[in-house]
């Protein structure tokens, strides 16, 4: 089984030159906590991720209105993506190791075709998604969630 039947296909994304208020309004309007950041040169190629937390931290530490800040000022450039043909258990392991809740799904050319969330994997594991072989999805997403939520080292701890 591949990640394709589990992923969400209609993915909103933003560009690095969009403002943070635009990105925040997209998240609000479409009830999502993150957006892939893509360069759109005919195909949306993923170059980063932006979360609602990234927006809040940028606003706090830069002390400027969101309309004055660009997505490029706040996005994470250290991204993980998966391929439509990847197995769900491999995507779950990627989430666990990278401590991320969402992974953009790309095709062979690197274009954005979907996104898979930890919630998507949980729904598939419990039969709430029409997957060809639901037994191929790990029913133990709790371990992945626990690994993702494990506190990281703070900036002040890292400096010591």
Tab-separated table of C-alpha atoms in Angstrom:
chain	number	residue	atom	x	y	z
A	1	UNK	CA	0.000	0.000	0.000
A	2	UNK	CA	1.167	3.536	-0.737
A	3	UNK	CA	0.496	6.865	0.945
A	4	UNK	CA	-1.571	8.068	-2.038
A	5	UNK	CA	-5.041	6.909	-0.879
A	6	UNK	CA	-4.418	8.336	2.608
A	7	UNK	CA	-3.069	11.784	1.738
A	8	UNK	CA	-5.120	14.943	1.314
A	9	UNK	CA	-5.066	16.067	-2.303
A	10	UNK	CA	-6.454	19.584	-2.190
A	11	UNK	CA	-3.552	21.353	-0.553
A	12	UNK	CA	-3.284	25.075	-0.086
A	13	UNK	CA	0.214	26.439	-0.278
A	14	UNK	CA	1.920	29.791	-0.148
A	15	UNK	CA	4.941	31.334	-1.852
A	16	UNK	CA	7.985	32.772	-0.089
A	17	UNK	CA	7.050	36.285	-1.255
A	18	UNK	CA	3.539	36.132	0.258
A	19	UNK	CA	2.997	38.057	3.471
A	20	UNK	CA	2.459	36.298	6.766
A	21	UNK	CA	-1.010	37.816	7.052
A	22	UNK	CA	-1.919	36.146	3.745
A	23	UNK	CA	-0.591	32.799	5.010
A	24	UNK	CA	-2.387	33.172	8.349
A	25	UNK	CA	-5.672	33.953	6.589
A	26	UNK	CA	-5.237	30.860	4.384
A	27	UNK	CA	-4.707	28.722	7.474
A	28	UNK	CA	-7.767	30.255	9.148
A	29	UNK	CA	-10.018	29.998	6.086
A	30	UNK	CA	-9.035	26.389	5.343
A	31	UNK	CA	-8.714	25.150	8.938
A	32	UNK	CA	-5.110	24.004	8.727
A	33	UNK	CA	-2.094	24.611	10.933
A	34	UNK	CA	0.568	24.633	8.257
A	35	UNK	CA	1.174	25.350	4.604
A	36	UNK	CA	3.811	24.040	2.258
A	37	UNK	CA	5.859	26.869	0.781
A	38	UNK	CA	6.315	26.451	-2.954
A	39	UNK	CA	7.945	28.200	-5.847
A	40	UNK	CA	5.414	28.202	-8.612
A	41	UNK	CA	7.162	28.012	-11.959
A	42	UNK	CA	4.349	26.139	-13.649
A	43	UNK	CA	4.559	23.388	-11.056
A	44	UNK	CA	4.410	23.961	-7.319
A	45	UNK	CA	7.807	22.773	-6.054
A	46	UNK	CA	8.093	22.528	-2.265
A	47	UNK	CA	10.920	24.587	-0.751
A	48	UNK	CA	9.704	24.962	2.834
A	49	UNK	CA	6.959	24.629	5.414
A	50	UNK	CA	5.198	27.310	7.413
A	51	UNK	CA	3.256	26.614	10.609
A	52	UNK	CA	0.944	28.788	12.653
A	53	UNK	CA	3.640	28.684	15.357
A	54	UNK	CA	6.237	30.000	12.871
A	55	UNK	CA	3.945	32.955	12.175
A	56	UNK	CA	3.459	33.706	15.876
A	57	UNK	CA	7.174	33.506	16.635
A	58	UNK	CA	8.078	35.741	13.673
A	59	UNK	CA	5.555	38.351	14.810
A	60	UNK	CA	6.808	38.209	18.389
A	61	UNK	CA	10.526	38.353	17.719
A	62	UNK	CA	10.476	40.734	14.762
A	63	UNK	CA	7.954	43.082	16.359
A	64	UNK	CA	6.293	44.019	13.098
A	65	UNK	CA	2.791	43.504	11.711
A	66	UNK	CA	2.206	40.315	9.738
A	67	UNK	CA	1.455	42.346	6.611
A	68	UNK	CA	5.074	43.586	6.693
A	69	UNK	CA	6.652	40.141	7.083
A	70	UNK	CA	7.214	37.669	4.273
A	71	UNK	CA	6.727	33.921	4.430
A	72	UNK	CA	10.447	33.595	3.624
A	73	UNK	CA	11.173	35.358	6.955
A	74	UNK	CA	9.449	32.636	8.991
A	75	UNK	CA	9.337	29.376	7.023
A	76	UNK	CA	11.333	26.282	7.797
A	77	UNK	CA	13.747	25.416	5.033
A	78	UNK	CA	14.726	22.091	6.599
A	79	UNK	CA	11.831	20.119	5.156
A	80	UNK	CA	10.946	16.494	4.714
A	81	UNK	CA	8.793	15.304	1.835
A	82	UNK	CA	7.560	11.922	0.756
A	83	UNK	CA	6.656	10.423	-2.582
A	84	UNK	CA	3.183	9.253	-3.597
A	85	UNK	CA	4.560	5.711	-3.801
A	86	UNK	CA	6.034	5.688	-0.266
A	87	UNK	CA	4.582	3.218	2.203
A	88	UNK	CA	2.557	4.657	5.115
A	89	UNK	CA	4.859	3.041	7.684
A	90	UNK	CA	7.856	4.748	6.070
A	91	UNK	CA	6.092	8.126	6.172
A	92	UNK	CA	5.176	7.535	9.808
A	93	UNK	CA	8.814	6.729	10.602
A	94	UNK	CA	9.884	9.931	8.806
A	95	UNK	CA	7.435	11.910	10.964
A	96	UNK	CA	8.703	10.231	14.122
A	97	UNK	CA	12.375	10.846	13.341
A	98	UNK	CA	11.857	14.403	12.087
A	99	UNK	CA	9.308	15.323	14.778
A	100	UNK	CA	6.790	16.667	12.275
A	101	UNK	CA	3.024	16.187	12.101
A	102	UNK	CA	2.630	16.843	8.381
A	103	UNK	CA	4.646	15.867	5.326
A	104	UNK	CA	4.142	17.264	1.819
A	105	UNK	CA	3.696	14.579	-0.838
A	106	UNK	CA	5.467	15.136	-4.144
A	107	UNK	CA	5.526	13.435	-7.518
A	108	UNK	CA	8.596	12.329	-9.464
A	109	UNK	CA	9.311	15.899	-10.598
A	110	UNK	CA	9.152	17.278	-7.036
A	111	UNK	CA	5.784	18.970	-7.523
A	112	UNK	CA	3.317	19.159	-4.654
A	113	UNK	CA	0.463	16.668	-5.113
A	114	UNK	CA	-0.790	16.321	-1.552
A	115	UNK	CA	-0.030	16.357	2.133
A	116	UNK	CA	-0.233	13.622	4.734
A	117	UNK	CA	-0.778	14.349	8.393
A	118	UNK	CA	-0.484	12.260	11.505
A	119	UNK	CA	-4.283	12.550	11.712
A	120	UNK	CA	-4.579	11.038	8.206
A	121	UNK	CA	-2.485	8.067	9.336
A	122	UNK	CA	-4.549	7.668	12.507
A	123	UNK	CA	-7.817	7.703	10.530
A	124	UNK	CA	-6.437	5.131	8.087
A	125	UNK	CA	-5.217	2.891	10.906
A	126	UNK	CA	-8.701	2.873	12.392
A	127	UNK	CA	-10.521	2.257	9.117
A	128	UNK	CA	-11.890	5.766	8.695
A	129	UNK	CA	-10.223	6.207	5.313
A	130	UNK	CA	-11.058	4.047	2.310
A	131	UNK	CA	-7.611	2.525	1.944
A	132	UNK	CA	-7.084	-0.591	-0.208
A	133	UNK	CA	-5.351	-2.400	2.668
A	134	UNK	CA	-6.004	-0.650	6.000
A	135	UNK	CA	-4.038	-3.378	7.797
A	136	UNK	CA	-0.905	-2.018	6.068
A	137	UNK	CA	-1.200	1.198	8.092
A	138	UNK	CA	0.395	1.099	11.522
A	139	UNK	CA	-2.208	1.045	14.268
A	140	UNK	CA	0.406	2.401	16.633
A	141	UNK	CA	0.392	6.072	15.667
A	142	UNK	CA	0.457	6.795	19.405
A	143	UNK	CA	4.186	6.042	19.470
A	144	UNK	CA	4.699	8.441	16.591
A	145	UNK	CA	2.702	11.162	18.320
A	146	UNK	CA	4.688	10.628	21.521
A	147	UNK	CA	7.982	10.893	19.618
A	148	UNK	CA	6.855	14.064	17.842
A	149	UNK	CA	5.741	15.645	21.111
A	150	UNK	CA	8.930	14.785	22.990
A	151	UNK	CA	10.380	18.102	24.166
A	152	UNK	CA	13.320	19.269	22.135
A	153	UNK	CA	16.351	21.072	23.395
A	154	UNK	CA	15.681	24.762	23.880
A	155	UNK	CA	17.954	27.373	22.344
A	156	UNK	CA	19.292	28.303	25.797
A	157	UNK	CA	20.055	24.650	26.610
A	158	UNK	CA	21.809	24.200	23.263
A	159	UNK	CA	24.076	27.185	23.974
A	160	UNK	CA	25.390	25.667	27.222
